[in-house]
Tab-separated table of C-alpha atoms in Angstrom:
chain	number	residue	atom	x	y	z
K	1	UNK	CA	34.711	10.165	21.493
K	2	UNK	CA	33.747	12.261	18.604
K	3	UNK	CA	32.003	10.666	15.799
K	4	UNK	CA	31.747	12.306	12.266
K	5	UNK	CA	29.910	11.009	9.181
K	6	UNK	CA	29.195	13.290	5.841
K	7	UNK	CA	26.101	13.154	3.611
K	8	UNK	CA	24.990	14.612	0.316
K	9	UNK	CA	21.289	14.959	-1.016
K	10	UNK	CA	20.726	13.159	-4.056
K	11	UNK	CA	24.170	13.223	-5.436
K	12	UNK	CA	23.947	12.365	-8.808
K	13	UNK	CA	21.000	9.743	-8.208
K	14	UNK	CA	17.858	12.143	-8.626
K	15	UNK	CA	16.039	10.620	-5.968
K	16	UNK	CA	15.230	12.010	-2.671
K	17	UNK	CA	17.914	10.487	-0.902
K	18	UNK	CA	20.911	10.831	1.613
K	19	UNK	CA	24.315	9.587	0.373
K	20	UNK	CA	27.024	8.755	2.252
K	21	UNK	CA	30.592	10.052	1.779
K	22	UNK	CA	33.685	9.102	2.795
K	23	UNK	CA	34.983	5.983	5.421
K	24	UNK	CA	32.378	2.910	5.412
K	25	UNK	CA	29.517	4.622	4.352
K	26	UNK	CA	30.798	6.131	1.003
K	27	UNK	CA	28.282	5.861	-1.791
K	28	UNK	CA	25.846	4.188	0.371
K	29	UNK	CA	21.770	5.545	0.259
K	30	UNK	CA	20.276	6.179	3.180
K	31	UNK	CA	23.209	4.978	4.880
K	32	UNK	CA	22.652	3.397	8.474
K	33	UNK	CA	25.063	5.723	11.255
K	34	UNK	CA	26.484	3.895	14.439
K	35	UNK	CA	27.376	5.343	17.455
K	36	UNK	CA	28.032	3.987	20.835
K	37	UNK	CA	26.384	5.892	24.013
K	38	UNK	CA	28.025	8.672	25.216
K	39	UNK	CA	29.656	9.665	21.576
K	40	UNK	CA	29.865	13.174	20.666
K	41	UNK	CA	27.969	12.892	16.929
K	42	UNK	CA	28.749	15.560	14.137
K	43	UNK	CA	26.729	14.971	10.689
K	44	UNK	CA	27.260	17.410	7.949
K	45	UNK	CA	25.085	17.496	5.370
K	46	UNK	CA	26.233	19.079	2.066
K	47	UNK	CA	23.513	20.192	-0.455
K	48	UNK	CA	24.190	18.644	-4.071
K	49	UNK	CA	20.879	18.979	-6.136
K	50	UNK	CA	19.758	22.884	-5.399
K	51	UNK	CA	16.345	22.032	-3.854
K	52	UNK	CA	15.653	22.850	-0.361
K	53	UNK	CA	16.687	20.323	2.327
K	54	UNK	CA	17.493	19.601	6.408
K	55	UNK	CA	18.396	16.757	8.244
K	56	UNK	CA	16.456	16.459	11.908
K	57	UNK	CA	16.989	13.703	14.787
K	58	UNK	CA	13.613	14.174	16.890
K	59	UNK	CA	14.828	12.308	19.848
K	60	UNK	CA	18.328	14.061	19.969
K	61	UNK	CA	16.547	17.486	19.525
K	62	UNK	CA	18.748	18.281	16.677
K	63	UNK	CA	17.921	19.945	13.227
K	64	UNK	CA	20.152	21.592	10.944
K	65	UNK	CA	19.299	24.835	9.007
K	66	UNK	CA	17.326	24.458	5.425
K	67	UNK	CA	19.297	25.606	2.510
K	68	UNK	CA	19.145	25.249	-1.010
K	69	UNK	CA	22.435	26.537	-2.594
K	70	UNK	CA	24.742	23.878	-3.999
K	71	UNK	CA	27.427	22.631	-2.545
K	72	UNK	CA	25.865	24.927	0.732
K	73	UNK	CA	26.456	22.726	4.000
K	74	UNK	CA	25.583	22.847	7.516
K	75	UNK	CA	26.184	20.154	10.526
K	76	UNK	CA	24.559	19.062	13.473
K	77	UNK	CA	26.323	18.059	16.658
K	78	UNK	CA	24.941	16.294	19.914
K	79	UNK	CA	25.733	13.471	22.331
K	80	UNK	CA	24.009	10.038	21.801
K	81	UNK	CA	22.805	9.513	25.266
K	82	UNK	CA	19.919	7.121	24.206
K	83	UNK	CA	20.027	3.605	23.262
K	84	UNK	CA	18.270	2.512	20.269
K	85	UNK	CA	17.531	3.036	16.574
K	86	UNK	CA	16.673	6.675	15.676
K	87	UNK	CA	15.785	8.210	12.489
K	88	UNK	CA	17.190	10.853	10.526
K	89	UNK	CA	15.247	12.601	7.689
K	90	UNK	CA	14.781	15.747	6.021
K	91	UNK	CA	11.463	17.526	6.820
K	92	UNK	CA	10.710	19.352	3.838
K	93	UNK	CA	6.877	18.585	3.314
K	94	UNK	CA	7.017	14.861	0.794
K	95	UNK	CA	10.954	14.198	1.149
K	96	UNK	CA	10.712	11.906	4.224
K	97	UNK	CA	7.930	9.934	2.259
K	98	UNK	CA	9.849	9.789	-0.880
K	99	UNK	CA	12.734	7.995	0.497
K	100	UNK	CA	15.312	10.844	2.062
K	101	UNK	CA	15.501	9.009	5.442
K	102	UNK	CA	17.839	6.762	7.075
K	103	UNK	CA	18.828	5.004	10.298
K	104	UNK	CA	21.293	6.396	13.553
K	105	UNK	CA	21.622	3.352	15.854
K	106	UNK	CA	23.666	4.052	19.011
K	107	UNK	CA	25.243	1.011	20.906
K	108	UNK	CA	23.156	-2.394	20.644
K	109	UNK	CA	19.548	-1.888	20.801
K	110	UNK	CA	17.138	-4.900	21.364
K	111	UNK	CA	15.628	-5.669	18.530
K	112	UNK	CA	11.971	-4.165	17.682
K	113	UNK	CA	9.702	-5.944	19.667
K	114	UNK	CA	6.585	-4.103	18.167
K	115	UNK	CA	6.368	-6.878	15.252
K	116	UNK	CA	2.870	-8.578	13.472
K	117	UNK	CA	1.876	-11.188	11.214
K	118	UNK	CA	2.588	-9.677	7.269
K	119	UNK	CA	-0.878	-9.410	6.232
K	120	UNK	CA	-0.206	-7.566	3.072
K	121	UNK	CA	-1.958	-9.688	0.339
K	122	UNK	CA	0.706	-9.817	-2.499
K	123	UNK	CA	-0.508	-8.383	-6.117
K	124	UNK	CA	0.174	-10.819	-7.782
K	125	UNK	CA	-1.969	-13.580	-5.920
K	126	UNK	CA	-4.943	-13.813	-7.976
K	127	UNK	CA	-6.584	-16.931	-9.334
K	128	UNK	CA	-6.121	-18.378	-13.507
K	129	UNK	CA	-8.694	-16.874	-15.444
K	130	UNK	CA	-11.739	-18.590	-15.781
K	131	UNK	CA	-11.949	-18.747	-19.574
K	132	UNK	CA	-14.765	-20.252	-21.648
K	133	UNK	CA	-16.631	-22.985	-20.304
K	134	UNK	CA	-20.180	-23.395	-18.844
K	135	UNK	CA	-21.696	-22.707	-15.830
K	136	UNK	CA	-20.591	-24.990	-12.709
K	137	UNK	CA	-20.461	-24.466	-8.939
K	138	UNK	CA	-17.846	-23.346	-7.542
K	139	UNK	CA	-16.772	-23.315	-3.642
K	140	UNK	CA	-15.609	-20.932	-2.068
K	141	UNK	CA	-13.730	-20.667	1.510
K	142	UNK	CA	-13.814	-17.984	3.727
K	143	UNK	CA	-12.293	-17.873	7.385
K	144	UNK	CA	-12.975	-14.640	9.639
K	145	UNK	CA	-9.596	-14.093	11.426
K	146	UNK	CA	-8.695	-11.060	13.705
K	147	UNK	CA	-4.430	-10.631	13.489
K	148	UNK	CA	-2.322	-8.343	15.027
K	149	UNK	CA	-0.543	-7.735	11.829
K	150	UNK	CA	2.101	-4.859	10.604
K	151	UNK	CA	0.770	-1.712	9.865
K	152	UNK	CA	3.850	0.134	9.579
K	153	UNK	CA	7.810	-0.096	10.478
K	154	UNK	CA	7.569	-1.044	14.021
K	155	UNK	CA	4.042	-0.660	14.325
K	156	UNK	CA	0.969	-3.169	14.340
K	157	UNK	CA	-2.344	-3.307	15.115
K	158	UNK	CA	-5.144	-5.806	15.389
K	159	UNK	CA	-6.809	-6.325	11.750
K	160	UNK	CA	-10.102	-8.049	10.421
K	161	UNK	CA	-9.187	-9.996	7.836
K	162	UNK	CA	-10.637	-12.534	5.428
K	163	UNK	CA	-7.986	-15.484	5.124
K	164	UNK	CA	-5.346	-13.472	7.047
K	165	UNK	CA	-4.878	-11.453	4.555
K	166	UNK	CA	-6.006	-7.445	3.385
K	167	UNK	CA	-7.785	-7.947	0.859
K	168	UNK	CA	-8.735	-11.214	1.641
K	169	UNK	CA	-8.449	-13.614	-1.643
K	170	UNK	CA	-9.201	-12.427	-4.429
K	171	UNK	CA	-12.211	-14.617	-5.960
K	172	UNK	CA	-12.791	-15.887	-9.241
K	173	UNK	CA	-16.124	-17.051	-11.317
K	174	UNK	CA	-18.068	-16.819	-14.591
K	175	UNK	CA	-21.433	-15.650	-15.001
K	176	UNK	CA	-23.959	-18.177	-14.531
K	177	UNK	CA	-21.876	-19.732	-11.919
K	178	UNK	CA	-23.237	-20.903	-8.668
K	179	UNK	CA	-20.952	-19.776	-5.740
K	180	UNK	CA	-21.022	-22.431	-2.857
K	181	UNK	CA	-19.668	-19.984	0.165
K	182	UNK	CA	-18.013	-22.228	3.524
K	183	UNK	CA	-17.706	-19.044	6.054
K	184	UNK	CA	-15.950	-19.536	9.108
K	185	UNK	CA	-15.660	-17.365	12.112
K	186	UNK	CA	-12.174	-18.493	13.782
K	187	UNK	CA	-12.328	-19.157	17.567
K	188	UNK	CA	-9.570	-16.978	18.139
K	189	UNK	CA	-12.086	-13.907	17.110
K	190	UNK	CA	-13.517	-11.654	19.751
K	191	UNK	CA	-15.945	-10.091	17.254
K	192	UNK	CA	-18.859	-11.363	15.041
K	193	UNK	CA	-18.108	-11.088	11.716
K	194	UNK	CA	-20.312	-11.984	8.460
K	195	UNK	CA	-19.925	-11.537	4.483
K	196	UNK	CA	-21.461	-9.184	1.976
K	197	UNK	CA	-20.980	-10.298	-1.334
K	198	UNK	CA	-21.945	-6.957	-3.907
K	199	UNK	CA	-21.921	-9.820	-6.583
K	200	UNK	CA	-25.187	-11.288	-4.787
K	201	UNK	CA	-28.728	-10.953	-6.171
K	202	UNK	CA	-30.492	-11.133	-2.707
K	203	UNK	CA	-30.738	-9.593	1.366
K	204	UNK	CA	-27.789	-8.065	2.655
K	205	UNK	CA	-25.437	-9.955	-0.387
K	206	UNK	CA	-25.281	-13.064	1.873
K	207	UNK	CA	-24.929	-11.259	5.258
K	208	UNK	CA	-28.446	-12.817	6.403
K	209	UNK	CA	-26.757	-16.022	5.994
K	210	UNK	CA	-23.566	-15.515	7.691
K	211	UNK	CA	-23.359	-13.122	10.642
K	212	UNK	CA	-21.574	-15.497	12.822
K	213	UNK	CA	-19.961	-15.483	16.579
K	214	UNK	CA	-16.953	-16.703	17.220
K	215	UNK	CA	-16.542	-20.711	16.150
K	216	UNK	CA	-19.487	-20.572	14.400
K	217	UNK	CA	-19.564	-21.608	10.743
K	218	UNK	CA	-22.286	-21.522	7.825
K	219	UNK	CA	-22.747	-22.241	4.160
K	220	UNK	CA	-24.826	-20.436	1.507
K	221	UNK	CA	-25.313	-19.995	-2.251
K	222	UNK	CA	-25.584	-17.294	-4.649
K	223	UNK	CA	-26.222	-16.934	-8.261
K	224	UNK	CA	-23.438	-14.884	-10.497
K	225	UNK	CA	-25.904	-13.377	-12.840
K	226	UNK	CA	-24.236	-10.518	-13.818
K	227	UNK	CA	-20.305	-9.887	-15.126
K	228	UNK	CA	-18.327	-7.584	-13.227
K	229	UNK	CA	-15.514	-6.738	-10.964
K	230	UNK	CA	-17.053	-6.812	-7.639
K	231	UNK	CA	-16.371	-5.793	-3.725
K	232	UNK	CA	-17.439	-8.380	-0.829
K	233	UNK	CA	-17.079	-7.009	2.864
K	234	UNK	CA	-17.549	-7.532	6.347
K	235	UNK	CA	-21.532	-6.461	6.925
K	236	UNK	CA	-21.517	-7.054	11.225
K	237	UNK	CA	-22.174	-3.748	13.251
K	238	UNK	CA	-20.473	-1.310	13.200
K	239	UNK	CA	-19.942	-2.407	9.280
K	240	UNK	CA	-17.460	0.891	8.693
K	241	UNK	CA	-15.673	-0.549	11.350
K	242	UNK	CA	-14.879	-4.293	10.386
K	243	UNK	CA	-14.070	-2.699	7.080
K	244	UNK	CA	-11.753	0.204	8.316
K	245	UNK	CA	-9.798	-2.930	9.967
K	246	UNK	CA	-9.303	-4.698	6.733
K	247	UNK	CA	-12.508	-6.896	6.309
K	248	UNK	CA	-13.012	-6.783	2.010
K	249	UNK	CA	-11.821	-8.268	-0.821
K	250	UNK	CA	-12.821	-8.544	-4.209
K	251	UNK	CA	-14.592	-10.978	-6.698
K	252	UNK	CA	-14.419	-11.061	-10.257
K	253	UNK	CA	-17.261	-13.065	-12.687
K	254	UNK	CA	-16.007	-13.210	-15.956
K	255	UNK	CA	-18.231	-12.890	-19.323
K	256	UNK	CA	-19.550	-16.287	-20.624
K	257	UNK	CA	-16.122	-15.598	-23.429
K	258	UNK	CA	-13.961	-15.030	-20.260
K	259	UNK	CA	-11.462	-12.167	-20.681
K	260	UNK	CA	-8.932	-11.219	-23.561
K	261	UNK	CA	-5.838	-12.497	-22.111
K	262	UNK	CA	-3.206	-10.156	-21.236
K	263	UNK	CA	0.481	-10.876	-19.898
K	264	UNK	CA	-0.085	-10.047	-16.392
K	265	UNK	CA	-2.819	-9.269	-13.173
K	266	UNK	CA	-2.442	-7.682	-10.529
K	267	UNK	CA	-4.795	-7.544	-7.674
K	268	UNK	CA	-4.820	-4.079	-5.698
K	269	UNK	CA	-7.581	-3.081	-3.123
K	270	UNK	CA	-7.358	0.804	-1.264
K	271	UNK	CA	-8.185	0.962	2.364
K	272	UNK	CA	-8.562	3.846	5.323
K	273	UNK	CA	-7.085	2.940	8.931
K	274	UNK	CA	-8.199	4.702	12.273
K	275	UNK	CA	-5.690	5.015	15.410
K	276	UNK	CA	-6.193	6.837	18.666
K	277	UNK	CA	-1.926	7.584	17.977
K	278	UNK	CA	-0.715	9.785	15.559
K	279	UNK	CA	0.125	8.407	12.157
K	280	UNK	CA	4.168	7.265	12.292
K	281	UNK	CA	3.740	6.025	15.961
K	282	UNK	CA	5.582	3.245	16.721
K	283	UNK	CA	4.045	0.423	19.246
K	284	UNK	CA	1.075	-1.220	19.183
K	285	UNK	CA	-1.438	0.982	18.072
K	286	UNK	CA	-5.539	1.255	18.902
K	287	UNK	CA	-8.639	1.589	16.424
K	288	UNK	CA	-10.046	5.266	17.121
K	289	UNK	CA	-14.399	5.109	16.484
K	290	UNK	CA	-14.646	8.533	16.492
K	291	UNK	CA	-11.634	9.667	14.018
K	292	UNK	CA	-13.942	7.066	11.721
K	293	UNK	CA	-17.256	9.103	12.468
K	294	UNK	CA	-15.437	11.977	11.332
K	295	UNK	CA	-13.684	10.694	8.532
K	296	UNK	CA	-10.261	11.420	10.055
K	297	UNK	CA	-8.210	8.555	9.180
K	298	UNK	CA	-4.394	8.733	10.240
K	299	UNK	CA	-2.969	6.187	7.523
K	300	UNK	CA	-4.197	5.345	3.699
K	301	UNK	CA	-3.041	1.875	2.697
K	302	UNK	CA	-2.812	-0.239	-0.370
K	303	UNK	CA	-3.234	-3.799	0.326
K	304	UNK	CA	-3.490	-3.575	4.548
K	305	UNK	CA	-0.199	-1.621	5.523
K	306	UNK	CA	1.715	1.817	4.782
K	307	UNK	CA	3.950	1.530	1.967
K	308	UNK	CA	3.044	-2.171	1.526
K	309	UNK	CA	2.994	-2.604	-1.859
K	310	UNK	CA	7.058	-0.310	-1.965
K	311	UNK	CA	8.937	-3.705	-0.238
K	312	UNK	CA	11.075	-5.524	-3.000
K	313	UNK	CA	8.609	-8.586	-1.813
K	314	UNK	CA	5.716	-6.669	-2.482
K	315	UNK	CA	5.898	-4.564	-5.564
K	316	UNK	CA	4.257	-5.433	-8.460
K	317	UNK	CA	6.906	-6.094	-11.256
K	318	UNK	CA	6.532	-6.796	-15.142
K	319	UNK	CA	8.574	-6.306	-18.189
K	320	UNK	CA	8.856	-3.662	-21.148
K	321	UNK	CA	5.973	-4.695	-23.986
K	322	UNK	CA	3.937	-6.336	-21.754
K	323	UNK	CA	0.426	-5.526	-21.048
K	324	UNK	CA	-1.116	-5.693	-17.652
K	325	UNK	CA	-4.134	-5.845	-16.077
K	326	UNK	CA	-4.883	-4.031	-12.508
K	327	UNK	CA	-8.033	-5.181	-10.746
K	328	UNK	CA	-8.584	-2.377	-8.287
K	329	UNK	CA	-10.926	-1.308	-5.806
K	330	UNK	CA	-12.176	0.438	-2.622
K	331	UNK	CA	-12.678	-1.015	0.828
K	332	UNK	CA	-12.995	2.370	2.040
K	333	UNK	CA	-14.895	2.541	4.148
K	334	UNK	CA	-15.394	6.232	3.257
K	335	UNK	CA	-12.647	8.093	0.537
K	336	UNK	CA	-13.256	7.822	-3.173
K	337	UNK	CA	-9.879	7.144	-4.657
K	338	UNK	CA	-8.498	8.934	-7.714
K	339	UNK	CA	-6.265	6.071	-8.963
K	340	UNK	CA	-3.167	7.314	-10.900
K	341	UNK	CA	-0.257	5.577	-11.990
K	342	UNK	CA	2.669	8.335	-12.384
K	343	UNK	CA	4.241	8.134	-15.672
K	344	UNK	CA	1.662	5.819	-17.524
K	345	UNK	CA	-2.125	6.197	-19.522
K	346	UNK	CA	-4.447	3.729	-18.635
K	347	UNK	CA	-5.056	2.050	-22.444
K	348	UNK	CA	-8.395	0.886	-21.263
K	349	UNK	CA	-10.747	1.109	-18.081
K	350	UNK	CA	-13.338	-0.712	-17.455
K	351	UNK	CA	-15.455	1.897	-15.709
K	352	UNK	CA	-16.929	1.180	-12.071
K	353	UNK	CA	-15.853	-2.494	-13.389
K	354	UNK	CA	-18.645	-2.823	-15.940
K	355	UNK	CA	-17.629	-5.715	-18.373
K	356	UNK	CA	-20.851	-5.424	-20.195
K	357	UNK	CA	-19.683	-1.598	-21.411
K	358	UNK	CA	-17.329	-0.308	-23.589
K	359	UNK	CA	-13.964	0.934	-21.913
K	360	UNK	CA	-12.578	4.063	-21.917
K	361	UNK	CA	-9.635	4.816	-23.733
K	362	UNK	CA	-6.318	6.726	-22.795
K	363	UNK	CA	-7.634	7.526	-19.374
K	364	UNK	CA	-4.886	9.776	-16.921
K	365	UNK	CA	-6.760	9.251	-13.913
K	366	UNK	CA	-9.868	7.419	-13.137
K	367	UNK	CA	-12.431	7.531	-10.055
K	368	UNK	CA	-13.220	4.545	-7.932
K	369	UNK	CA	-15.942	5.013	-4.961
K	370	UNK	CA	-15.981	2.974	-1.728
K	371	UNK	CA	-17.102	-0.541	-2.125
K	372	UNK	CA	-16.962	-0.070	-6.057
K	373	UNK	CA	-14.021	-0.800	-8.645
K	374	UNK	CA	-11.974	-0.796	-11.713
K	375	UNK	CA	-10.303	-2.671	-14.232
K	376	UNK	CA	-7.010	-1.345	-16.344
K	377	UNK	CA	-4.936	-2.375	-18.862
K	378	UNK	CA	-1.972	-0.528	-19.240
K	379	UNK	CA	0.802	-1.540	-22.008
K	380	UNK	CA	4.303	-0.816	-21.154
K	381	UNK	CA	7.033	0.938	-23.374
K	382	UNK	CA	9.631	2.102	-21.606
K	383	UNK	CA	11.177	0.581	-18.037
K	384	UNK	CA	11.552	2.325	-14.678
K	385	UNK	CA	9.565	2.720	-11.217
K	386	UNK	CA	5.922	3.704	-11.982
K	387	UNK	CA	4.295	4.684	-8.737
K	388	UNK	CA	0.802	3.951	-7.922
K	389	UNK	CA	-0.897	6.433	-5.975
K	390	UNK	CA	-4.341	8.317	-4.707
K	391	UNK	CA	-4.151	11.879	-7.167
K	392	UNK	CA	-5.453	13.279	-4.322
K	393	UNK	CA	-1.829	13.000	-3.554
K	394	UNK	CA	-1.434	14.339	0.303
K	395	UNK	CA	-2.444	10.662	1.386
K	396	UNK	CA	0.990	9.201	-0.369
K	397	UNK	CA	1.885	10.813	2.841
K	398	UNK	CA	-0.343	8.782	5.088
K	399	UNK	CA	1.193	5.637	3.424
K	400	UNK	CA	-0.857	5.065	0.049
K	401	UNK	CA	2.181	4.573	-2.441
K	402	UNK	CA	2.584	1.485	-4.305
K	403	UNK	CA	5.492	0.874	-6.833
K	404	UNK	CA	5.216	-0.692	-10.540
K	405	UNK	CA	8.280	-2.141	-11.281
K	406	UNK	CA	9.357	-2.340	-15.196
K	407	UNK	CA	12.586	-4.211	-16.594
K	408	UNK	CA	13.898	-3.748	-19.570
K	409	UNK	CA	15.437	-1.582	-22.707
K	410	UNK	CA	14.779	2.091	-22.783
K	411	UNK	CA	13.139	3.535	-26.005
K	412	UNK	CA	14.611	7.254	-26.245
K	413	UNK	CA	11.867	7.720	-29.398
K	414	UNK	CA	9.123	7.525	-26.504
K	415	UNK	CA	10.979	8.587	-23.546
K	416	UNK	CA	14.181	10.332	-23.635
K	417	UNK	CA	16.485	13.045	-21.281
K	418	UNK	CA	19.029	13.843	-18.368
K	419	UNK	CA	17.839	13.028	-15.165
K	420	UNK	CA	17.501	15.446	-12.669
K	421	UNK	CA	17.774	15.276	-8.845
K	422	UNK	CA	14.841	15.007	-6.087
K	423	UNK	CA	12.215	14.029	-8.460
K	424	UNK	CA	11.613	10.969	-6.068
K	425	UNK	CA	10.224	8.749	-8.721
């Protein structure tokens, strides 16, 4: 049997996208194809946005021709002699990461198997603000856990986490607070594992106090003396390692006045992974020590996992005339990050987190070094998908993309114009 299925790029969407036409798939983005084994499959692709475009199966060996001309077309034909869920995509550098991909499924595949805890720590999970009131101590629990979470569709790997989650909780104090820190090192860990706390006065930010084996578990004090937006970390040999797997999070002591308020947080931490396998493979996949020596990381990652903070679950969403706040930092362990968010000016940043310093005003893109941070405010006028990323932008491409979600009117005195195709914002 002969199975035939027709798709446009972009249509009249502007986004980097396939869209069906025609039978059950009409209209449909990125629809999903079925076929049952043994099916002769023809997909035509028509071009209907004038930039240049393909559509490739890897597994079936077939690619169709790039073209650019509107309304220019070109098919590709093989037989679905594999079982399983297969990819098609266009392979123009950025267009696969921007959304122009979709799903072939031929008869009735097992489901993945290849599945891991969600360890993505959700934006908008920070604590209350502390406001004004004086100096108490506060406690503060922290439980080493190693999870074989998701990295990727289809693909895990074991993490370090604090709390099961990358970042681990985001912590919250005031100045002249005493922090009270419970550490735990889970049983189920194979690995020692301590904590660094950059917001300590004193050896190794708490890691003297706290490298711990498996089942151990400690407590130990430190002194908030100074405001700030600050990093904590896994500090156990090999330290770039227990960080490359997730081990960081991020704690904020707030001025004896607290904070102006603002309408929303958001909590967003920047992270390098290292895999012997080749970034996009599927399976379990295994932390590579020498790609970290060499500072050859396969994926970038906001919060933990590629694309994490993309998911309807996990974007960060607000509304037009609100101002937000984005605490953001670097686990690294190695790449400064140029944070950017594409179509917005940061109002104010707090630079390298210093609460104690003016901020900078109308700020494009500001630079954050490993194990250091930021705070921006951003005010929103107009609605849409804002997309945080890295300016040094080839790593969207390694999975650090993150989307800003805005509801509400449209102001055409700020923002105003027809929308063109493949823009992939």
């Amino acid at each position: 049997m002969t199975v035939e299925y027709t798709l446009l790029t972009g249509g009249d969407t502007g986004q980097l996208e396939f869209v069906g036409v025609g039978g059950d798939i009409d209209g449909q983005i990125n629809p999903t194809l079925t076929a049952n084994p043994g099916d002769v499959v023809k997909i035509t692709l028509i071009n209907a946005d004038r930039m240049l475009h393909d559509v490739i199966i890897d597994e079936f060996n077939a690619q169709s021709d790039q073209f650019s001309g509107r309304d220019e077309q070109d098919s590709i034909t093989f037989t679905a002699d594999q079982v399983g869920e297969f990819v098609y995509y266009c392979s123009v550098p950025g267009h696969r990461q921007a959304g122009m991909w979709g799903k072939l499924v031929v008869g009735q595949p097992s489901a993945p198997t290849v599945t891991g805890a969600n360890i993505v720590q959700h934006p908008a999970n920070g604590p209350a603000p502390v406001g004004e009131r004086e100096p108490q101590t506060v406690q503060v629990d922290l439980v080493a856990e190693e999870v074989v979470g998701q990295l990727a569709d289809n693909t895990s790997m074991t993490y370090f986490t604090f709390n099961g989650t990358v970042p681990g909780p985001m912590l919250r104090v005031r100045v002249g607070d005493t922090v009270e820190v419970h550490f735990r090192n889970d049983t189920t860990s194979q690995f020692p594992h301590s904590v660094d706390f950059h917001a300590a006065t004193g050896p190794g930010g708490g890691a003297v106090y706290s490298n711990l084996n498996p089942g151990d578990e400690t407590v130990f004090s430190f002194k908030a003396l100074n405001p700030g937006l600050y990093v904590y970390h896994c500090a156990t040999p090999s330290v770039a390692h227990h960080i490359a797997n997730g081990m960081y999070g991020m704690i904020l002591v707030e001025p004896e006045a607290g904070l102006a308020p603002v309408d929303r947080e958001f909590y967003v931490m920047h992270g390098e992974i290292y895999t012997e396998e080749p970034f996009g493979t599927q399976g379990y996949v295994h932390f590579d020590h020498a790609k970290m020596l060499a500072e050859a990381p396969e994926y970038f990652v906001f919060n933990g996992a590629a694309g994490g903070l993309t998911t309807d679950d996990n974007a960060l969403r607000a509304n037009v005339g609100e101002t937000v706040r984005l605490y953001f930092g670097v686990g690294g362990p190695n790449f400064t990050s140029s944070f950017h968010v594409i179509g917005e000016i940061m109002d104010r940043v707090y630079d390298r987190a210093s609460l104690t310093s003016p901020p900078l005003t109308d700020v494009q893109t500001t630079l954050v070094p490993p194990g250091g941070a930021t705070i921006v405010e951003v005010t929103l006028d107009v609605p849409g998908r804002f997309i945080l990323v890295d300016h040094a932008l080839s790593r969207l491409e390694r999975g650090l993309v993150g989307y800003l979600l805005v509801d509400g009117d449209p102001d055409p005195t700020i923002f105003d114009g027809q929308l063109t195709a493949g823009s992939g914002h």
